[in-house]
Coordinates of C-alpha atoms in Angstrom, one line a residue:
Chain A
M1401 CA 0.0 0.0 0.0
A1402 CA 1.4 3.3 -1.0
P1403 CA 2.0 5.7 1.8
S1404 CA -0.5 8.5 2.1
S1405 CA 0.5 11.9 0.8
A1406 CA -2.1 13.6 3.0
P1407 CA -0.7 16.0 5.6
L1408 CA -0.5 14.8 9.1
R1409 CA -3.2 16.3 11.2
L1410 CA -5.3 15.6 14.2
A1411 CA -8.7 17.0 13.3
P1412 CA -10.4 16.8 9.9
T1413 CA -10.6 20.0 7.9
E1414 CA -14.0 21.5 6.9
G1415 CA -15.6 19.8 4.0
E1416 CA -13.4 16.7 4.2
D1417 CA -15.0 13.4 3.9
V1418 CA -14.3 12.1 7.4
H1419 CA -13.5 8.5 8.1
P1420 CA -14.9 7.7 11.5
L1421 CA -11.8 5.9 12.6
I1422 CA -9.4 8.8 11.8
E1423 CA -10.8 11.4 14.2
L1424 CA -9.4 11.5 17.7
S1425 CA -11.9 10.1 20.2
D1426 CA -12.7 11.7 23.6
A1427 CA -10.7 9.0 25.3
E1428 CA -7.6 9.6 23.1
F1429 CA -7.9 13.4 23.6
F1430 CA -8.2 12.9 27.3
E1431 CA -5.3 10.6 27.5
R1432 CA -3.2 13.0 25.4
F1433 CA -3.8 16.1 27.4
S1434 CA -5.1 15.2 30.9
G1435 CA -1.6 15.1 32.3
F1436 CA -0.9 18.5 30.9
V1437 CA -4.0 20.0 32.5
A1438 CA -3.3 18.2 35.8
S1439 CA 0.2 19.6 35.9
I1440 CA -0.9 23.2 35.4
G1441 CA -3.8 22.6 37.8
T1442 CA -1.5 21.4 40.6
R1443 CA 0.7 24.4 40.3
L1444 CA -2.2 26.8 40.2
L1445 CA -4.3 25.3 43.0
G1446 CA -1.5 24.0 45.3
R1447 CA -3.7 21.1 46.4
S1448 CA -3.7 17.7 44.7
A1449 CA -7.2 17.0 46.2
D1450 CA -8.7 19.7 44.0
V1451 CA -6.9 18.7 40.8
D1452 CA -9.3 15.9 40.0
D1453 CA -12.2 18.2 40.1
L1454 CA -10.5 20.8 38.0
V1455 CA -9.5 18.2 35.3
Q1456 CA -13.0 17.0 35.1
E1457 CA -14.5 20.5 34.7
V1458 CA -11.9 21.4 32.1
F1459 CA -12.5 18.4 30.0
I1460 CA -16.3 18.5 30.3
A1461 CA -16.0 22.0 28.8
A1462 CA -13.4 20.9 26.3
F1463 CA -15.3 17.9 24.9
R1464 CA -18.2 20.3 24.0
K1465 CA -16.0 22.5 21.8
R1466 CA -12.9 20.7 20.8
H1467 CA -14.3 19.3 17.5
Q1468 CA -14.3 22.8 16.2
L1469 CA -10.5 23.2 16.7
Q1470 CA -8.9 23.5 13.4
E1471 CA -5.3 23.9 14.5
P1472 CA -4.0 21.0 16.6
N1473 CA -1.0 23.0 17.8
A1474 CA -3.4 25.5 19.3
T1475 CA -4.9 22.8 21.6
R1476 CA -2.5 23.3 24.5
G1477 CA -2.8 27.0 24.5
W1478 CA -6.6 26.8 24.4
L1479 CA -6.7 24.2 27.2
A1480 CA -4.4 26.4 29.3
V1481 CA -6.9 29.2 29.0
V1482 CA -9.8 27.0 30.0
T1483 CA -7.7 25.6 32.9
V1484 CA -6.9 29.0 34.2
R1485 CA -10.5 30.1 34.0
T1486 CA -11.7 26.9 35.8
A1487 CA -8.9 27.4 38.5
R1488 CA -10.1 30.9 39.1
R1489 CA -13.6 29.7 39.8
Q1490 CA -12.3 27.1 42.2
L1491 CA -10.0 29.5 44.0
R1492 CA -12.9 32.0 44.4
R1493 CA -15.0 29.2 45.9
R1494 CA -12.2 28.3 48.2
R1495 CA -11.8 31.9 49.3
L1496 CA -15.5 32.0 50.1
R1497 CA -15.2 28.9 52.1
Q1498 CA -12.3 30.4 54.0
F1499 CA -14.3 33.5 54.6
V1500 CA -17.2 31.7 56.2
G1501 CA -14.8 29.4 58.1
L1502 CA -15.5 26.2 56.1
D1503 CA -11.9 25.8 54.9
A1504 CA -10.0 26.0 58.2
F1505 CA -7.9 22.9 57.7
V1506 CA -5.7 23.4 54.6
P1507 CA -4.3 20.1 53.4
P1508 CA -0.6 20.3 52.5
L1509 CA 0.8 20.3 49.0
E1510 CA 0.7 16.6 48.0
L1511 CA 3.4 15.5 45.7
P1512 CA 5.2 12.2 45.1
D1513 CA 7.6 11.5 48.1
H1514 CA 10.8 11.8 46.2
A1515 CA 9.8 15.1 44.5
L1516 CA 10.9 17.7 47.0
S1517 CA 13.4 17.8 49.9
P1518 CA 11.9 18.6 53.3
D1519 CA 13.2 22.2 53.2
D1520 CA 11.8 22.7 49.7
H1521 CA 8.5 21.2 50.6
A1522 CA 8.3 23.5 53.6
L1523 CA 9.1 26.5 51.4
M1524 CA 6.4 25.6 48.9
S1525 CA 3.9 24.9 51.6
R1526 CA 4.6 28.4 53.0
V1527 CA 4.3 30.0 49.5
Y1528 CA 1.0 28.3 48.8
F1529 CA -0.4 29.2 52.2
I1530 CA 0.4 32.9 51.5
L1531 CA -1.1 32.6 48.0
D1532 CA -4.3 31.1 49.5
H1533 CA -4.8 34.4 51.4
M1534 CA -4.1 36.7 48.4
S1535 CA -6.4 38.1 45.7
V1536 CA -7.2 35.3 43.2
D1537 CA -6.3 37.4 40.2
D1538 CA -3.0 38.4 41.7
R1539 CA -2.3 34.8 42.7
L1540 CA -3.0 33.4 39.3
A1541 CA -0.9 36.0 37.5
W1542 CA 2.0 35.4 39.8
T1543 CA 1.8 31.7 39.7
L1544 CA 1.7 31.6 35.9
R1545 CA 4.7 33.9 35.7
H1546 CA 7.0 32.6 38.4
V1547 CA 5.9 29.0 38.9
E1548 CA 4.8 28.1 35.4
G1549 CA 7.5 30.2 33.9
E1550 CA 5.1 31.7 31.2
K1551 CA 6.0 34.8 29.2
L1552 CA 4.2 38.0 30.2
E1553 CA 2.2 38.1 27.0
D1554 CA 1.0 34.5 27.6
V1555 CA 0.1 35.3 31.2
A1556 CA -2.0 38.2 30.0
L1557 CA -3.7 36.0 27.4
R1558 CA -4.4 33.3 30.0
C1559 CA -5.7 35.8 32.5
G1560 CA -7.8 37.8 30.0
C1561 CA -6.3 41.2 30.8
S1562 CA -3.8 43.6 29.4
L1563 CA 0.0 43.4 29.8
A1564 CA 0.0 46.4 32.0
T1565 CA -2.6 44.9 34.3
V1566 CA -0.7 41.6 34.5
K1567 CA 2.5 43.4 35.4
R1568 CA 0.7 45.3 38.1
R1569 CA -0.9 42.1 39.6
I1570 CA 2.4 40.2 39.5
A1571 CA 4.2 43.0 41.2
A1572 CA 1.6 43.3 43.9
A1573 CA 1.6 39.6 44.5
H1574 CA 5.3 39.4 44.6
A1575 CA 5.7 42.3 47.0
H1576 CA 3.1 40.8 49.3
L1577 CA 4.8 37.4 49.2
L1578 CA 8.2 38.8 50.0
A1579 CA 6.8 40.8 52.9
E1580 CA 5.0 37.7 54.3
M1581 CA 8.1 35.5 53.9
D1582 CA 10.3 38.0 55.6
G1583 CA 7.9 38.6 58.4
G1584 CA 7.0 35.0 58.9
Chain B
M1439 CA 15.5 38.0 39.9
D1440 CA 15.4 37.6 43.6
D1441 CA 16.2 34.4 45.5
L1442 CA 12.6 33.3 45.8
T1443 CA 11.8 33.4 42.0
H1444 CA 15.2 31.8 41.3
K1445 CA 14.3 29.0 43.8
L1446 CA 10.9 28.6 42.3
G1447 CA 12.3 28.3 38.8
S1448 CA 14.5 25.4 39.9
L1449 CA 11.6 23.6 41.7
R1450 CA 9.1 24.0 38.9
H1451 CA 9.7 20.6 37.3
K1452 CA 9.2 18.9 40.6
L1453 CA 5.8 20.3 41.2
E1454 CA 4.1 17.6 39.2
P1455 CA 1.1 15.6 40.3
S1456 CA 1.1 11.8 40.4
W1457 CA -1.1 11.5 37.4
G1458 CA -0.9 7.8 36.7
R1459 CA -3.0 5.6 34.5
A1460 CA -5.4 4.6 37.3
R1461 CA -6.1 8.1 38.3
S1462 CA -6.5 9.2 34.7
Q1463 CA -9.0 6.4 34.1
R1464 CA -11.0 7.3 37.2
A1465 CA -11.1 10.9 36.1
F1466 CA -12.3 9.9 32.6
H1467 CA -15.0 7.6 34.0
A1468 CA -16.1 10.4 36.4
I1469 CA -16.4 12.8 33.4
E1470 CA -18.5 10.3 31.5
R1471 CA -20.8 9.9 34.5
R1472 CA -21.2 13.6 34.9
R1473 CA -21.9 14.0 31.2
R1474 CA -24.6 11.3 31.3
Q1475 CA -26.2 13.0 34.3
R1476 CA -26.1 16.3 32.6
R1477 CA -27.7 14.9 29.5
A1478 CA -30.4 13.3 31.6
R1479 CA -31.0 16.7 33.4
T1480 CA -31.1 18.5 30.1
R1481 CA -33.6 16.1 28.7
A1482 CA -35.8 16.4 31.8
F1483 CA -35.5 20.2 31.7
A1484 CA -36.3 20.2 28.0
G1485 CA -39.3 18.0 28.7
M1486 CA -40.6 20.4 31.4
C1487 CA -40.1 23.4 29.1
G1488 CA -42.0 21.6 26.3
L1489 CA -44.8 20.9 28.7
A1490 CA -44.9 24.5 29.9
A1491 CA -44.8 25.8 26.4
A1492 CA -47.7 23.4 25.4
L1493 CA -49.6 24.5 28.4
G1494 CA -49.0 28.2 27.6
L1495 CA -50.1 27.7 24.0
G1496 CA -53.2 25.9 25.1
L1497 CA -54.1 28.6 27.6
G1498 CA -53.4 31.3 25.0
W1499 CA -55.5 29.6 22.4
W1500 CA -58.3 29.3 24.9
H1501 CA -57.9 32.9 25.9
V1502 CA -58.2 34.1 22.3
R1503 CA -61.1 31.9 21.5
T1504 CA -63.1 32.9 24.6
P1505 CA -65.6 35.6 23.2
Q1506 CA -65.9 37.9 26.2
L1507 CA -62.1 38.3 26.6
G1508 CA -61.0 38.4 23.0
A1509 CA -63.6 40.7 21.6
S1510 CA -61.3 43.6 21.1
R1511 CA -58.7 41.6 19.2
V1512 CA -58.8 41.2 15.4
A1513 CA -58.5 37.5 14.6
G1514 CA -55.0 36.6 13.4
E1515 CA -53.7 40.1 14.1
R1516 CA -50.0 40.1 14.9
P1517 CA -48.3 42.9 16.7
S1518 CA -45.9 44.5 14.2
R1519 CA -44.4 47.7 13.1
L1520 CA -47.8 48.6 11.9
A1521 CA -49.0 48.9 15.5
P1522 CA -49.3 52.7 15.5
Q1523 CA -51.6 52.6 12.4
V1524 CA -53.7 49.9 13.9
A1525 CA -54.1 52.0 17.1
D1526 CA -55.2 54.9 15.0
R1527 CA -57.8 52.9 13.1
E1528 CA -59.4 51.4 16.3
P1529 CA -58.7 53.8 19.1
A1530 CA -61.4 53.0 21.6
S1531 CA -61.6 49.2 21.8
L1532 CA -57.9 48.7 21.2
K1533 CA -56.8 51.0 23.9
Q1534 CA -59.0 49.1 26.4
A1535 CA -57.1 45.8 25.8
A1536 CA -53.4 45.4 25.8
S1537 CA -52.2 47.8 23.1
P1538 CA -50.1 46.4 20.2
N1539 CA -47.9 49.4 20.9
D1540 CA -47.0 47.8 24.2
V1541 CA -46.0 44.7 22.3
A1542 CA -44.2 46.6 19.7
G1543 CA -42.4 48.6 22.4
A1544 CA -41.4 45.3 24.1
R1545 CA -40.1 44.0 20.8
A1546 CA -38.0 47.1 20.4
V1547 CA -35.9 46.1 23.4
L1548 CA -33.2 44.2 21.7
S1549 CA -32.4 40.7 22.7
P1550 CA -28.7 40.0 23.4
N1551 CA -28.4 38.4 20.0
A1552 CA -30.0 41.3 18.2
R1553 CA -27.9 43.7 20.2
A1554 CA -24.8 41.9 19.2
A1555 CA -25.9 42.0 15.6
A1556 CA -26.7 45.7 15.6
P1557 CA -23.1 46.9 15.9
A1558 CA -22.2 44.7 13.0
V1559 CA -24.6 46.7 10.8
N1560 CA -22.8 49.9 12.0
A1561 CA -19.5 48.3 11.4
E1562 CA -20.4 47.6 7.8
T1563 CA -20.8 51.4 7.2
F1564 CA -17.4 52.4 8.6
G1565 CA -15.3 54.4 6.2
S1566 CA -15.2 54.5 2.4
S1567 CA -13.0 51.4 2.2
A1568 CA -15.5 49.1 4.0
P1569 CA -17.4 46.6 1.8
S1570 CA -21.0 47.5 0.9
T1571 CA -23.8 46.0 2.9
R1572 CA -24.9 43.9 0.0
Q1573 CA -21.3 42.6 -0.5
A1574 CA -20.9 41.9 3.2
R1575 CA -24.2 39.9 3.4
S1576 CA -23.2 37.9 0.3
R1577 CA -20.3 36.3 2.2
A1578 CA -21.4 34.3 5.2
L1579 CA -20.0 35.3 8.6
R1580 CA -18.5 32.5 10.6
V1581 CA -18.7 32.4 14.4
P1582 CA -15.3 31.0 15.4
I1583 CA -14.6 29.6 18.9
A1584 CA -11.4 29.9 20.8
G1585 CA -8.8 27.8 19.0
A1586 CA -10.3 28.1 15.5
M1587 CA -8.3 29.4 12.6
L1588 CA -9.7 31.8 10.0
R1589 CA -8.2 31.4 6.6
A1590 CA -7.8 33.6 3.5
G1591 CA -11.2 34.9 2.3
Q1592 CA -13.0 34.1 5.5
R1593 CA -14.8 36.5 7.8
G1594 CA -15.6 35.9 11.4
R1595 CA -18.0 37.5 13.8
L1596 CA -16.5 37.6 17.2
A1597 CA -18.3 37.2 20.5
D1598 CA -18.3 41.0 21.1
G1599 CA -19.9 41.7 17.7
S1600 CA -16.7 42.7 16.0
I1601 CA -15.7 41.4 12.6
A1602 CA -12.4 39.9 11.5
E1603 CA -11.7 39.4 7.8
V1604 CA -8.7 37.5 6.6
S1605 CA -7.2 38.4 3.2
G1606 CA -4.3 37.2 1.0
E1607 CA -3.4 33.7 0.0
G1608 CA -1.8 31.8 2.8
S1609 CA -3.1 34.1 5.5
G1610 CA -4.2 32.7 8.9
L1611 CA -5.8 34.3 11.9
L1612 CA -5.9 32.3 15.1
V1613 CA -8.7 33.0 17.5
Q1614 CA -7.1 32.5 20.9
V1615 CA -9.9 33.9 23.1
N1616 CA -13.4 34.8 22.0
E1617 CA -15.5 36.1 24.8
P1618 CA -17.9 39.1 25.0
D1619 CA -15.4 40.9 27.3
H1620 CA -12.2 39.5 26.0
V1621 CA -11.0 38.9 22.4
A1622 CA -7.4 37.8 21.7
L1623 CA -6.3 37.1 18.2
Q1624 CA -3.0 36.0 16.7
L1625 CA -2.1 36.8 13.1
A1626 CA -0.1 33.7 12.2
S1627 CA 0.6 34.8 8.6
G1628 CA -0.6 37.2 5.9
A1629 CA -3.1 40.1 6.6
A1630 CA -6.4 40.7 8.3
R1631 CA -8.8 43.6 8.7
F1632 CA -10.8 44.2 11.8
E1633 CA -14.0 46.2 12.4
V1634 CA -14.1 46.5 16.2
V1635 CA -17.2 47.5 18.1
P1636 CA -16.4 50.3 20.6
N1637 CA -16.5 49.0 24.1
P1638 CA -14.0 50.4 26.7
S1639 CA -14.7 47.6 29.2
R1640 CA -13.7 44.9 26.7
Q1641 CA -10.1 43.7 26.1
F1642 CA -9.4 43.3 22.3
T1643 CA -5.8 42.5 21.2
V1644 CA -4.2 41.3 18.1
M1645 CA -0.7 39.7 18.3
A1646 CA 1.6 39.4 15.3
D1647 CA 5.2 38.3 15.6
G1648 CA 5.6 39.8 19.0
V1649 CA 3.8 43.0 18.2
Q1650 CA 0.6 43.5 20.2
V1651 CA -2.1 45.8 18.9
I1652 CA -4.6 46.9 21.6
V1653 CA -8.0 48.2 20.4
V1654 CA -10.9 50.1 21.9
G1655 CA -13.1 50.6 18.9
T1656 CA -11.9 51.2 15.4
V1657 CA -11.3 49.8 11.9
F1658 CA -7.7 48.8 11.2
S1659 CA -5.5 46.2 9.4
V1660 CA -2.6 44.1 10.4
E1661 CA -0.2 42.6 7.9
R1662 CA 2.8 40.3 8.4
A1663 CA 5.6 40.6 5.7
G1664 CA 8.6 38.6 6.5
E1665 CA 9.9 39.6 9.9
R1666 CA 8.0 42.8 10.0
V1667 CA 4.4 43.8 10.9
R1668 CA 2.4 46.6 9.4
V1669 CA -0.5 48.2 11.3
A1670 CA -2.8 50.6 9.4
V1671 CA -5.8 52.5 11.0
E1672 CA -8.8 53.6 9.0
H1673 CA -10.9 54.9 11.9
G1674 CA -10.3 55.5 15.5
A1675 CA -6.9 54.7 17.0
V1676 CA -4.9 51.8 18.3
R1677 CA -2.0 51.3 20.7
V1678 CA 0.8 49.0 19.6
Q1679 CA 3.1 47.3 22.0
S1680 CA 6.4 45.9 20.8
V1681 CA 9.6 45.0 22.5
V1682 CA 10.9 48.5 22.3
G1683 CA 7.9 50.2 23.7
E1684 CA 4.4 51.5 23.0
A1685 CA 3.2 53.5 20.0
R1686 CA -0.2 55.1 19.2
I1687 CA -1.4 55.0 15.6
E1688 CA -4.2 57.4 14.7
A1689 CA -6.7 57.2 11.8
G1690 CA -5.1 57.7 8.5
E1691 CA -1.7 56.4 9.6
A1692 CA 0.2 53.2 8.9
R1693 CA 3.4 52.1 10.5
W1694 CA 5.8 49.1 10.2
F1695 CA 7.2 47.3 13.1
D1696 CA 9.8 44.6 13.1
G1697 CA 9.2 43.4 16.6
K1698 CA 12.4 45.1 17.8
K1699 CA 11.9 48.8 17.0
P1700 CA 9.2 50.8 15.3
H1701 CA 10.1 52.7 12.1
T1702 CA 8.3 54.7 9.6
A1703 CA 7.5 53.6 6.0
R1704 CA 10.5 53.6 3.7
S1705 CA 10.8 54.7 0.1
H1706 CA 11.6 51.2 -1.1
E1707 CA 8.6 49.5 0.6
P1708 CA 6.3 47.5 -1.7
S1709 CA 3.8 49.8 -3.5
E1710 CA 0.5 50.1 -1.8
P1711 CA -3.0 50.6 -3.2
S1712 CA -4.2 54.2 -3.2
T1713 CA -6.8 53.5 -0.6
V1714 CA -4.2 52.5 2.0
L1715 CA -3.2 55.3 4.2
E1716 CA 0.5 56.2 4.9
P1717 CA 2.2 58.7 7.2
A1718 CA 2.5 62.3 6.0
P1719 CA 5.0 62.8 3.2
S1720 CA 7.0 65.2 5.3
E1721 CA 8.3 62.4 7.5
A1722 CA 11.8 61.3 6.3
P1723 CA 11.9 57.7 5.3
V1724 CA 14.4 55.5 7.2
E1725 CA 16.9 54.1 4.8
S1726 CA 18.8 51.7 7.0
E1727 CA 17.9 48.1 7.1
P1728 CA 16.2 47.0 10.3
A1729 CA 18.1 44.9 12.8
V1730 CA 17.8 41.3 12.0
A1731 CA 16.2 39.5 14.9
P1732 CA 18.5 36.8 16.4
R1733 CA 17.4 33.3 15.4
V1734 CA 16.3 31.1 18.2
T1735 CA 18.4 28.0 18.1
R1736 CA 16.8 24.6 18.6
A1737 CA 17.6 22.8 21.8
T1738 CA 20.1 20.1 21.1
T1739 CA 19.5 18.0 24.2
E1740 CA 17.3 15.0 24.0
P1741 CA 13.9 14.9 25.8
A1742 CA 14.2 13.4 29.2
D1743 CA 10.8 11.9 29.7
A1744 CA 8.0 10.2 27.9
E1745 CA 5.9 13.3 27.7
A1746 CA 8.7 15.2 26.0
W1747 CA 9.1 12.4 23.5
M1748 CA 5.4 12.5 22.7
D1749 CA 5.7 16.3 22.1
A1750 CA 8.7 15.6 19.8
A1751 CA 6.7 13.0 18.0
E1752 CA 3.7 15.4 17.5
A1753 CA 6.0 18.1 16.3
A1754 CA 7.4 15.7 13.7
R1755 CA 3.9 14.6 12.7
L1756 CA 2.8 18.1 12.2
G1757 CA 6.1 18.8 10.3
H1758 CA 5.3 16.1 7.8
R1759 CA 8.1 13.9 9.1
P1760 CA 6.4 10.6 9.8
E1761 CA 9.6 8.5 10.0
A1762 CA 10.9 10.8 12.8
A1763 CA 7.6 10.7 14.5
A1764 CA 7.6 6.9 14.4
A1765 CA 11.1 6.8 15.8
H1766 CA 10.1 9.1 18.7
L1767 CA 7.1 7.0 19.5
R1768 CA 9.1 3.8 19.5
R1769 CA 11.5 5.5 21.9
V1770 CA 8.6 6.1 24.3
L1771 CA 7.6 2.4 24.1
R1772 CA 11.1 1.2 24.5
D1773 CA 12.3 3.4 27.3
H1774 CA 9.0 4.1 29.1
P1775 CA 6.7 1.1 28.7
G1776 CA 5.0 1.6 32.0
D1777 CA 4.3 5.3 31.6
A1778 CA 0.8 6.6 31.5
V1779 CA 1.2 7.8 27.9
A1780 CA 2.6 4.5 26.6
P1781 CA -0.7 3.1 25.3
L1782 CA -1.4 6.3 23.5
A1783 CA 2.2 6.2 22.0
A1784 CA 1.5 2.8 20.7
F1785 CA -1.8 3.8 19.2
T1786 CA -0.4 6.9 17.6
L1787 CA 2.5 4.9 16.2
G1788 CA -0.1 2.6 14.6
R1789 CA -1.8 5.5 13.0
V1790 CA 1.5 6.9 11.6
L1791 CA 2.5 3.6 10.2
L1792 CA -0.9 2.9 8.7
E1793 CA -1.8 6.4 7.4
N1794 CA 1.5 8.0 6.5
L1795 CA 4.1 5.3 6.0
G1796 CA 2.0 2.6 4.4
R1797 CA 3.1 -0.3 6.7
P1798 CA -0.1 -1.9 7.7
V1799 CA 1.4 -5.1 9.3
E1800 CA 3.6 -3.0 11.7
A1801 CA 0.6 -0.8 12.3
A1802 CA -1.5 -3.8 13.3
E1803 CA 1.2 -4.9 15.7
A1804 CA 1.3 -1.4 17.2
F1805 CA -2.4 -1.3 17.7
A1806 CA -2.3 -4.7 19.4
Q1807 CA 0.4 -3.4 21.7
A1808 CA -1.8 -0.4 22.6
R1809 CA -4.5 -2.8 23.6
K1810 CA -2.1 -4.9 25.6
L1811 CA -0.8 -1.9 27.5
A1812 CA -4.3 -0.7 28.4
P1813 CA -6.8 -3.5 28.0
D1814 CA -9.5 -1.9 30.1
A1815 CA -9.1 1.7 28.9
A1816 CA -11.4 3.5 26.5
I1817 CA -8.6 3.5 23.9
A1818 CA -8.7 -0.3 23.7
E1819 CA -11.9 -0.1 21.6
D1820 CA -10.3 2.3 19.1
A1821 CA -7.1 0.2 19.0
L1822 CA -8.9 -3.0 18.2
A1823 CA -11.0 -1.3 15.5
R1824 CA -7.9 0.1 13.8
E1825 CA -6.1 -3.2 14.1
V1826 CA -9.0 -4.8 12.1
E1827 CA -8.5 -2.1 9.5
A1828 CA -4.8 -2.6 9.4
W1829 CA -4.9 -6.3 8.9
S1830 CA -7.5 -5.8 6.2
K1831 CA -5.3 -3.4 4.3
A1832 CA -2.3 -5.7 4.7
G1833 CA -4.3 -8.4 2.9
R1834 CA -4.5 -10.7 5.9
S1835 CA -8.1 -11.4 5.8
E1836 CA -8.0 -14.2 8.4
N1837 CA -6.5 -11.9 11.0
A1838 CA -8.9 -9.2 10.1
S1839 CA -11.9 -11.5 10.4
E1840 CA -10.7 -12.9 13.8
R1841 CA -10.1 -9.4 15.3
A1842 CA -13.4 -8.2 13.9
Q1843 CA -15.2 -11.1 15.7
Q1844 CA -13.4 -10.2 18.9
F1845 CA -14.4 -6.6 18.5
I1846 CA -18.1 -7.5 18.1
E1847 CA -18.1 -9.8 21.1
R1848 CA -16.3 -7.3 23.3
F1849 CA -18.0 -4.0 22.1
P1850 CA -21.4 -5.1 20.8
S1851 CA -23.0 -1.6 21.0
S1852 CA -20.1 0.3 19.5
R1853 CA -20.7 2.9 16.8
R1854 CA -17.8 1.4 14.9
T1855 CA -19.4 -2.0 14.5
R1856 CA -20.5 -1.5 10.9
V1857 CA -17.1 -0.3 9.7
V1858 CA -15.3 -3.1 11.6
K1859 CA -17.6 -5.7 10.1
S1860 CA -16.9 -4.3 6.7
Y1861 CA -13.1 -4.4 7.1
G1862 CA -13.3 -7.9 8.7
G1863 CA -15.4 -9.3 5.9
L1864 CA -18.3 -10.2 8.2
S1865 CA -21.9 -10.0 7.3
L1866 CA -23.4 -6.6 7.9
Q1867 CA -26.7 -7.9 9.1

């Protein structure tokens, strides 16, 4: 059988006669990208217990719209935006629970045992404790920039605000963090 | 960078969840369960709405038909724009009942959809270079979602009512975010024109090769040519952020950016149509060549984990290098057979071998490996179905038939049954 000369692509283009076995199923899509979403979610939320919920909400939204994606290499960026939005909602609910006293016990950052040394684990736990008591928008911008290592333009895109706003939020979060770390 | 951010940078790669196969499968099953529940709730809600609508229609019909209450209404009369004339013709009896003017007034309050459409009508009349209303209506407007790509000749209506039009062969406009309060677009290549609805509370940006155009409400064009970006404004004004700083471009101006420094149009620029607006002739053209942006060198170190090899394989696939993609996927299976992505690597290898390299026997073996690595996962169904196809295309009818029989026994209610039977040479009845 002669090799196909068709370009490699994940999703069929408009008007193409689609063979049902070629398109990526929900299971394949989930297997391909769930780890990516879980990784971002862990670093944004700081709690493994909340990551399962976040992954489910992200993919429930993603399954509804992903068949309209025409550029496979835009998938990660799009999923990242959806993940940040979902994380924002979860963090706001968490802040509300904290406010009314329903979130008094904060479970520690759960990672595989060999991941962090005790000192590093204590540092990250302290950082996330301070982040939990910060504005959600400031926290997300700071986490995307300094934990995820995203460029400022991408942080602005994920957060849905201008570059100037993102810089202001990151600066405010960073100053607050340093002040708390020094005082703590 | 202070010590804290430096430390975080070094710890980032360790902040990974333990997202193994079991946890992934549990999450997927939970998603399926929630979707089923949501579909059931939606059906129940739709049923209740249908019932309420039927009840409302029935009551309305009864109300109209009852003589003592419906005497002032003309049978079959519909509230319309003619309401004032109707009121004039029958002033007394009509004013006693609910006036069609009230209904007409209520209809004048635009629904959100109509409100979104209204600015688009205004946008079509912007400036002398805008297409006529008849021409605009003759080309259907797409409604892209985030992640969609608009190609040359396509027009898209964005969530805030603005319109993006892509022109020039090979042009591509990626819609990164498309919400009523936030629109983010990326001009991947070529040129595009935008008619943006004024809305100071909405964020509207266009990114092109590191140059960001921030818009409030205007008509403007962005064009990529090589390593430079041209921004031309027909109405209103835009702010452009590049690496060097920020610039404001007013109506009637056009400016080139190379992503490093802004510069004015030069005398040896490609000739422009007369309708395109340029800076005032009194500005001296800059003759020197723009600084060449340093090329980003590819990383030469090999990926360290399965996920990174999967990324490399995908990049090779998208770059039309199936041999390289297959090699990367085999690397995942050889070095990380127990990783959560291994079944997907095997499946993807099967697809590359079957669809792009024309090696169906190897493809069938890869699909079989995918099933073996994840026998209970959702991917097992897809893998078995593709294995049937691969054996069939390899001319191994006995293998294809046997696998097809296995598929039907294991997945009797699958939507792929018909195709699998066809490839397996089984009866379709």
